Amino acid sequence: MKDQPPKNSLRFLRWFCREDYIEELEGDLTELFHRQYNQSPARARLQFTRNVTRYFRPGFIKNFRSNYHPNSIAMFRNYLKAGWRNLTMRKLFSAINITGLSFSVAFCLLLFFYIRHEQSYDTFHVNKDRIFRLEMSNMFPSPDAAKKKSLFSFLNKSDNEKNQLVFPEVVAANMQQTFPEIKNIVRFKDQGEQSLKINNQVYREKHVVLADSNFFTCFSFPLIKGHAATALRSTANVVVSKSLARKYFGNEEAIGKTIALVNHKDQVLMIRNPTWDNDFTKRVRERLNQFEASHPSIVAVSGMNGGLDGSYNTNGFMLNGEQKWLRQLAVDYNYFEMLGLKFVQGRPFSKDIQADTSRTQRPSIVNETLFRMLGKDAQLGVYNDAIRSTIIGVVKDYNFESLSKKIEPQQHVLTTKYEQYFMVKIRAGDIQPTIASLQKEWKQITGDYPFDYKFLDDSIAKLYEADIRWQNIMQSSCFFAIFIACLGLFGLSAINAVNRTKEIGIRKVLGATVKDIVGDLSRSFVLMFIIAIIISTPLAYWLMNEWLQNFAYRIDLSWWIFVIVGAIALSVALLTVSFQAIRAAIANPVNSLVTANDFGIINKVYSEFFPENAPARSVPQVMTFPGGILISVECIALV
Amino acid sequence: MKYHSLGEFEELVLLMVAAFHDEAYGVLILENLEEKLSKKVNISAVHVALKRMEEKGFVKSRFGGITEDRGGRRKRFYVITALGKRVLDSQFELRTGIYNQIPKISFGR
């Protein structure tokens, strides 16, 4: 339509003009436009545009800065203000609520992040839904395999009833033949810590893993360089992580470099022997013995196979037609003396007795458990057919595993040639310098081999890692539980005290002491507490028993433990409650007695103080006593 | 007395609002002013005056019905308030008061 005002000007007006003005202005301008249009359309259009620009001034331009709904901001601001005033009005309850809430939120977040972390790794494998880990159960049933499963078994990592992950070599090929559904089998062996030779230097690396050639096609570990299909095609190939490549080769190209796996099977400072070489071991021993003689800070040197940290050989033997297992440790002459082990019968290995190295006699020292197990056939100095060995000594049972394990039948044989570990007992106070000079000596004897040692007490502490972790978790959870319970109790008692303020005031007027009132206020909580104890004690007893089942050596749960814990909890609860009660009890009753409208409460307390023959009393309800007196009670009693 | 100040043009518009009681709106005021003053007046000037006086409380307004020739937009009708009327009165008294003080002067023609 031709007789419409210019569109662009109109749009401009609508864009900048205040919303409460636009209707009037647009209407007036349009009306004017129509009137002029009849005379001259062009002029009318020009005039319209010119008029529009005249409105482009502060009074008519809308406020672009604040948004279109200024009311909603005011509303939220008002909410915040009202909320804040509510919080500050009752500071105590606000503090209780906020603290409790923040603790719970913190705990929820902790749990959330923990679970998310647990679910976050290994999710990048393309075939993750189709990859399964094989486990094997009871290939070697060990004596405590029959141990009953309890609620807390998950704590014992190396439990024998757990499935095994180590398979005989033949299983893989056999599985693939038997089950055509299996597309691929990847064998995988964590060698643990190994020695690597790079550029003629020997280093120790914590994780050396052997894997089949299809490892990288089955798992989707992204290769930065090289091809997944061919990376492990030959046994001469090795794939390293980015960080390892950087560590040894820096910014050089790692592909094509040589990393040699140093040929060694394995090795109260335990120094790891780096090789199986007999001559080498003998040489090291001699040097260490010389070193011991020349250093007064070294008390003793001993060697052994397997470690006190739990690695040992498990050997089977037949006893009266039954399969039995024993743990075999290869030790040297000094072992028993160094660790201070006591003998029940017989003697330790001795350098002076030729027969101790006899290959036909095969002398050994057993522990009490094995000696008892062998029964009356076992005699000192007599060749025992069952364990095919001559028992020359019986050592008192000692534990070299976590106390959650029972002491196993144990046999010690003599080794003078190969030793996996050398143990050095160092006098207290000289530890660091002695280790330093040992290291120097070690370098001289062995050349490139790394000096790798650990403290025996550290190794033993490792055995309890799971238990200590559990202890920490329990401690912090207990703290939070008690804290939140106390918060709740505190809040409850505060509400109780507030609700009964007037009653307390009247009681005080009638002569109740602070002690009476505190007792009165705390009584109901003590009752609640007793009920809680009755419920929780059997529950705690049951749970603790379940947990203790994991330990071969355990304490008994006596009744006094529960009494002490209950008493501590009760005193914590009473302390919490009495804080409020005392505060209410010492308050001036005048402040709590406001009007004579509280007549109902007065009657209740009055009848309590005078169960029968209550004295006649008058409570004048006068709105304005002089001097701020709120209530006056007049009693007439027979004295 | 800041809010009771009244400019010359504002006074004219206010007089118009009072004269066309309950019928006064932008275009009507404009046309009558142009007629009375015999000169071109800009519509925006009228609106500015109206808005200022509404803010000062001299006039109040209401919307009328929808009419065809305004592009479907409603008219806003202005009415003078009691305060507005008082301001007009005092303005008038002030002027006539001073005017009456003028002695008879003869400008010989």
PDB file of N, CA and C in Angstrom, chain A residues 303-315 326-332 335-336 339 341 349 363-367 370 395 398-401 408-415 418-421 423:
ATOM      1  N   GLY A 303      71.763 -63.704  53.404  1.00  0.00           N
ATOM      2  CA  GLY A 303      71.143 -63.723  52.084  1.00  0.00           C
ATOM      3  C   GLY A 303      70.007 -64.705  52.061  1.00  0.00           C
ATOM      4  N   MET A 304      69.083 -64.500  51.145  1.00  0.00           N
ATOM      5  CA  MET A 304      67.964 -65.439  51.069  1.00  0.00           C
ATOM      6  C   MET A 304      67.309 -65.363  49.703  1.00  0.00           C
ATOM      7  N   ASN A 305      66.549 -66.397  49.368  1.00  0.00           N
ATOM      8  CA  ASN A 305      65.687 -66.366  48.189  1.00  0.00           C
ATOM      9  C   ASN A 305      64.279 -66.081  48.642  1.00  0.00           C
ATOM     10  N   GLY A 306      63.573 -65.379  47.855  1.00  0.00           N
ATOM     11  CA  GLY A 306      62.241 -65.005  48.327  1.00  0.00           C
ATOM     12  C   GLY A 306      62.453 -63.923  49.343  1.00  0.00           C
ATOM     13  N   GLY A 307      61.440 -63.186  49.621  1.00  0.00           N
ATOM     14  CA  GLY A 307      61.644 -62.080  50.540  1.00  0.00           C
ATOM     15  C   GLY A 307      60.739 -62.190  51.726  1.00  0.00           C
ATOM     16  N   LEU A 308      61.088 -61.447  52.735  1.00  0.00           N
ATOM     17  CA  LEU A 308      60.219 -61.390  53.901  1.00  0.00           C
ATOM     18  C   LEU A 308      58.961 -60.610  53.584  1.00  0.00           C
ATOM     19  N   ASP A 309      58.913 -59.983  52.404  1.00  0.00           N
ATOM     20  CA  ASP A 309      57.709 -59.234  52.070  1.00  0.00           C
ATOM     21  C   ASP A 309      56.661 -60.137  51.444  1.00  0.00           C
ATOM     22  N   GLY A 310      56.859 -61.418  51.454  1.00  0.00           N
ATOM     23  CA  GLY A 310      55.772 -62.294  51.046  1.00  0.00           C
ATOM     24  C   GLY A 310      56.026 -63.107  49.799  1.00  0.00           C
ATOM     25  N   SER A 311      57.192 -62.953  49.157  1.00  0.00           N
ATOM     26  CA  SER A 311      57.442 -63.823  48.013  1.00  0.00           C
ATOM     27  C   SER A 311      58.167 -65.066  48.484  1.00  0.00           C
ATOM     28  N   TYR A 312      57.709 -66.213  48.033  1.00  0.00           N
ATOM     29  CA  TYR A 312      58.274 -67.485  48.509  1.00  0.00           C
ATOM     30  C   TYR A 312      57.851 -68.553  47.515  1.00  0.00           C
ATOM     31  N   ASN A 313      58.449 -69.716  47.621  1.00  0.00           N
ATOM     32  CA  ASN A 313      58.007 -70.848  46.804  1.00  0.00           C
ATOM     33  C   ASN A 313      56.974 -71.640  47.570  1.00  0.00           C
ATOM     34  N   THR A 314      55.954 -72.071  46.881  1.00  0.00           N
ATOM     35  CA  THR A 314      55.007 -72.973  47.506  1.00  0.00           C
ATOM     36  C   THR A 314      55.230 -74.358  46.904  1.00  0.00           C
ATOM     37  N   ASN A 315      55.623 -75.300  47.740  1.00  0.00           N
ATOM     38  CA  ASN A 315      55.884 -76.654  47.255  1.00  0.00           C
ATOM     39  C   ASN A 315      54.825 -77.616  47.771  1.00  0.00           C
ATOM     40  N   LEU A 326      53.584 -76.521  51.490  1.00  0.00           N
ATOM     41  CA  LEU A 326      54.448 -75.821  52.438  1.00  0.00           C
ATOM     42  C   LEU A 326      55.145 -74.675  51.719  1.00  0.00           C
ATOM     43  N   ARG A 327      55.611 -73.739  52.504  1.00  0.00           N
ATOM     44  CA  ARG A 327      56.343 -72.614  51.931  1.00  0.00           C
ATOM     45  C   ARG A 327      57.828 -72.829  52.122  1.00  0.00           C
ATOM     46  N   GLN A 328      58.549 -72.697  51.045  1.00  0.00           N
ATOM     47  CA  GLN A 328      59.978 -72.948  51.150  1.00  0.00           C
ATOM     48  C   GLN A 328      60.767 -71.659  50.974  1.00  0.00           C
ATOM     49  N   LEU A 329      61.637 -71.416  51.941  1.00  0.00           N
ATOM     50  CA  LEU A 329      62.525 -70.259  51.871  1.00  0.00           C
ATOM     51  C   LEU A 329      63.954 -70.763  51.801  1.00  0.00           C
ATOM     52  N   ALA A 330      64.724 -70.204  50.868  1.00  0.00           N
ATOM     53  CA  ALA A 330      66.141 -70.558  50.824  1.00  0.00           C
ATOM     54  C   ALA A 330      66.912 -69.482  51.564  1.00  0.00           C
ATOM     55  N   VAL A 331      67.624 -69.873  52.620  1.00  0.00           N
ATOM     56  CA  VAL A 331      68.296 -68.891  53.469  1.00  0.00           C
ATOM     57  C   VAL A 331      69.753 -69.278  53.643  1.00  0.00           C
ATOM     58  N   ASP A 332      70.540 -68.401  54.217  1.00  0.00           N
ATOM     59  CA  ASP A 332      71.938 -68.753  54.461  1.00  0.00           C
ATOM     60  C   ASP A 332      72.196 -68.914  55.952  1.00  0.00           C
ATOM     61  N   TYR A 335      70.793 -66.282  58.666  1.00  0.00           N
ATOM     62  CA  TYR A 335      69.398 -65.853  58.624  1.00  0.00           C
ATOM     63  C   TYR A 335      68.724 -65.831  59.997  1.00  0.00           C
ATOM     64  N   PHE A 336      68.800 -66.971  60.719  1.00  0.00           N
ATOM     65  CA  PHE A 336      68.037 -67.097  61.971  1.00  0.00           C
ATOM     66  C   PHE A 336      68.578 -66.168  63.050  1.00  0.00           C
ATOM     67  N   LEU A 339      67.667 -62.358  62.300  1.00  0.00           N
ATOM     68  CA  LEU A 339      66.291 -61.945  62.582  1.00  0.00           C
ATOM     69  C   LEU A 339      65.878 -62.277  64.003  1.00  0.00           C
ATOM     70  N   LEU A 341      65.418 -65.267  65.444  1.00  0.00           N
ATOM     71  CA  LEU A 341      64.391 -66.309  65.540  1.00  0.00           C
ATOM     72  C   LEU A 341      64.815 -67.364  66.562  1.00  0.00           C
ATOM     73  N   PHE A 349      71.519 -73.729  60.611  1.00  0.00           N
ATOM     74  CA  PHE A 349      72.594 -74.218  59.737  1.00  0.00           C
ATOM     75  C   PHE A 349      73.920 -73.706  60.259  1.00  0.00           C
ATOM     76  N   PRO A 363      69.342 -81.344  54.384  1.00  0.00           N
ATOM     77  CA  PRO A 363      68.909 -80.867  55.695  1.00  0.00           C
ATOM     78  C   PRO A 363      68.024 -79.619  55.574  1.00  0.00           C
ATOM     79  N   SER A 364      67.060 -79.507  56.460  1.00  0.00           N
ATOM     80  CA  SER A 364      66.210 -78.313  56.454  1.00  0.00           C
ATOM     81  C   SER A 364      65.741 -77.999  57.863  1.00  0.00           C
ATOM     82  N   ILE A 365      65.319 -76.790  58.034  1.00  0.00           N
ATOM     83  CA  ILE A 365      64.784 -76.357  59.322  1.00  0.00           C
ATOM     84  C   ILE A 365      63.316 -76.027  59.103  1.00  0.00           C
ATOM     85  N   VAL A 366      62.454 -76.604  59.907  1.00  0.00           N
ATOM     86  CA  VAL A 366      61.015 -76.396  59.709  1.00  0.00           C
ATOM     87  C   VAL A 366      60.483 -75.520  60.838  1.00  0.00           C
ATOM     88  N   ASN A 367      59.306 -74.966  60.609  1.00  0.00           N
ATOM     89  CA  ASN A 367      58.692 -74.235  61.713  1.00  0.00           C
ATOM     90  C   ASN A 367      57.776 -75.166  62.502  1.00  0.00           C
ATOM     91  N   LEU A 370      54.738 -76.787  60.626  1.00  0.00           N
ATOM     92  CA  LEU A 370      55.044 -77.911  59.739  1.00  0.00           C
ATOM     93  C   LEU A 370      55.416 -79.142  60.562  1.00  0.00           C
ATOM     94  N   VAL A 395      62.109 -74.240  64.258  1.00  0.00           N
ATOM     95  CA  VAL A 395      62.137 -72.846  64.681  1.00  0.00           C
ATOM     96  C   VAL A 395      60.742 -72.460  65.162  1.00  0.00           C
ATOM     97  N   TYR A 398      57.011 -67.988  63.272  1.00  0.00           N
ATOM     98  CA  TYR A 398      57.080 -66.530  63.135  1.00  0.00           C
ATOM     99  C   TYR A 398      56.304 -66.114  61.903  1.00  0.00           C
ATOM    100  N   ASN A 399      55.823 -64.890  61.935  1.00  0.00           N
ATOM    101  CA  ASN A 399      54.924 -64.410  60.897  1.00  0.00           C
ATOM    102  C   ASN A 399      55.680 -63.547  59.913  1.00  0.00           C
ATOM    103  N   PHE A 400      55.601 -63.869  58.637  1.00  0.00           N
ATOM    104  CA  PHE A 400      56.184 -62.915  57.704  1.00  0.00           C
ATOM    105  C   PHE A 400      55.170 -62.453  56.667  1.00  0.00           C
ATOM    106  N   GLU A 401      53.904 -62.634  57.052  1.00  0.00           N
ATOM    107  CA  GLU A 401      52.858 -62.058  56.230  1.00  0.00           C
ATOM    108  C   GLU A 401      51.968 -61.225  57.128  1.00  0.00           C
ATOM    109  N   GLU A 408      51.728 -70.472  57.987  1.00  0.00           N
ATOM    110  CA  GLU A 408      51.706 -71.653  57.138  1.00  0.00           C
ATOM    111  C   GLU A 408      52.859 -72.574  57.518  1.00  0.00           C
ATOM    112  N   PRO A 409      52.727 -73.860  57.152  1.00  0.00           N
ATOM    113  CA  PRO A 409      53.878 -74.747  57.308  1.00  0.00           C
ATOM    114  C   PRO A 409      55.038 -74.210  56.481  1.00  0.00           C
ATOM    115  N   GLN A 410      56.194 -74.154  57.086  1.00  0.00           N
ATOM    116  CA  GLN A 410      57.299 -73.444  56.472  1.00  0.00           C
ATOM    117  C   GLN A 410      58.594 -74.242  56.596  1.00  0.00           C
ATOM    118  N   GLN A 411      59.341 -74.250  55.507  1.00  0.00           N
ATOM    119  CA  GLN A 411      60.583 -75.021  55.497  1.00  0.00           C
ATOM    120  C   GLN A 411      61.716 -74.114  55.042  1.00  0.00           C
ATOM    121  N   HIS A 412      62.863 -74.201  55.742  1.00  0.00           N
ATOM    122  CA  HIS A 412      64.016 -73.402  55.335  1.00  0.00           C
ATOM    123  C   HIS A 412      65.091 -74.324  54.834  1.00  0.00           C
ATOM    124  N   VAL A 413      65.586 -74.083  53.609  1.00  0.00           N
ATOM    125  CA  VAL A 413      66.711 -74.865  53.111  1.00  0.00           C
ATOM    126  C   VAL A 413      67.910 -73.931  52.995  1.00  0.00           C
ATOM    127  N   LEU A 414      69.083 -74.551  52.940  1.00  0.00           N
ATOM    128  CA  LEU A 414      70.303 -73.747  52.932  1.00  0.00           C
ATOM    129  C   LEU A 414      70.661 -73.340  51.504  1.00  0.00           C
ATOM    130  N   THR A 415      71.006 -72.099  51.327  1.00  0.00           N
ATOM    131  CA  THR A 415      71.554 -71.686  50.039  1.00  0.00           C
ATOM    132  C   THR A 415      72.844 -70.935  50.292  1.00  0.00           C
ATOM    133  N   TYR A 418      73.182 -69.043  45.149  1.00  0.00           N
ATOM    134  CA  TYR A 418      72.373 -67.942  44.638  1.00  0.00           C
ATOM    135  C   TYR A 418      71.557 -67.320  45.752  1.00  0.00           C
ATOM    136  N   GLU A 419      71.591 -66.040  45.830  1.00  0.00           N
ATOM    137  CA  GLU A 419      70.738 -65.342  46.776  1.00  0.00           C
ATOM    138  C   GLU A 419      70.018 -64.212  46.079  1.00  0.00           C
ATOM    139  N   GLN A 420      68.725 -64.167  46.296  1.00  0.00           N
ATOM    140  CA  GLN A 420      67.907 -63.152  45.639  1.00  0.00           C
ATOM    141  C   GLN A 420      68.073 -61.806  46.337  1.00  0.00           C
ATOM    142  N   TYR A 421      68.165 -61.881  47.639  1.00  0.00           N
ATOM    143  CA  TYR A 421      68.326 -60.659  48.429  1.00  0.00           C
ATOM    144  C   TYR A 421      69.478 -60.836  49.389  1.00  0.00           C
ATOM    145  N   MET A 423      70.467 -59.368  53.036  1.00  0.00           N
ATOM    146  CA  MET A 423      69.941 -58.548  54.127  1.00  0.00           C
ATOM    147  C   MET A 423      71.098 -58.018  54.945  1.00  0.00           C
TER     148      MET A 423
END
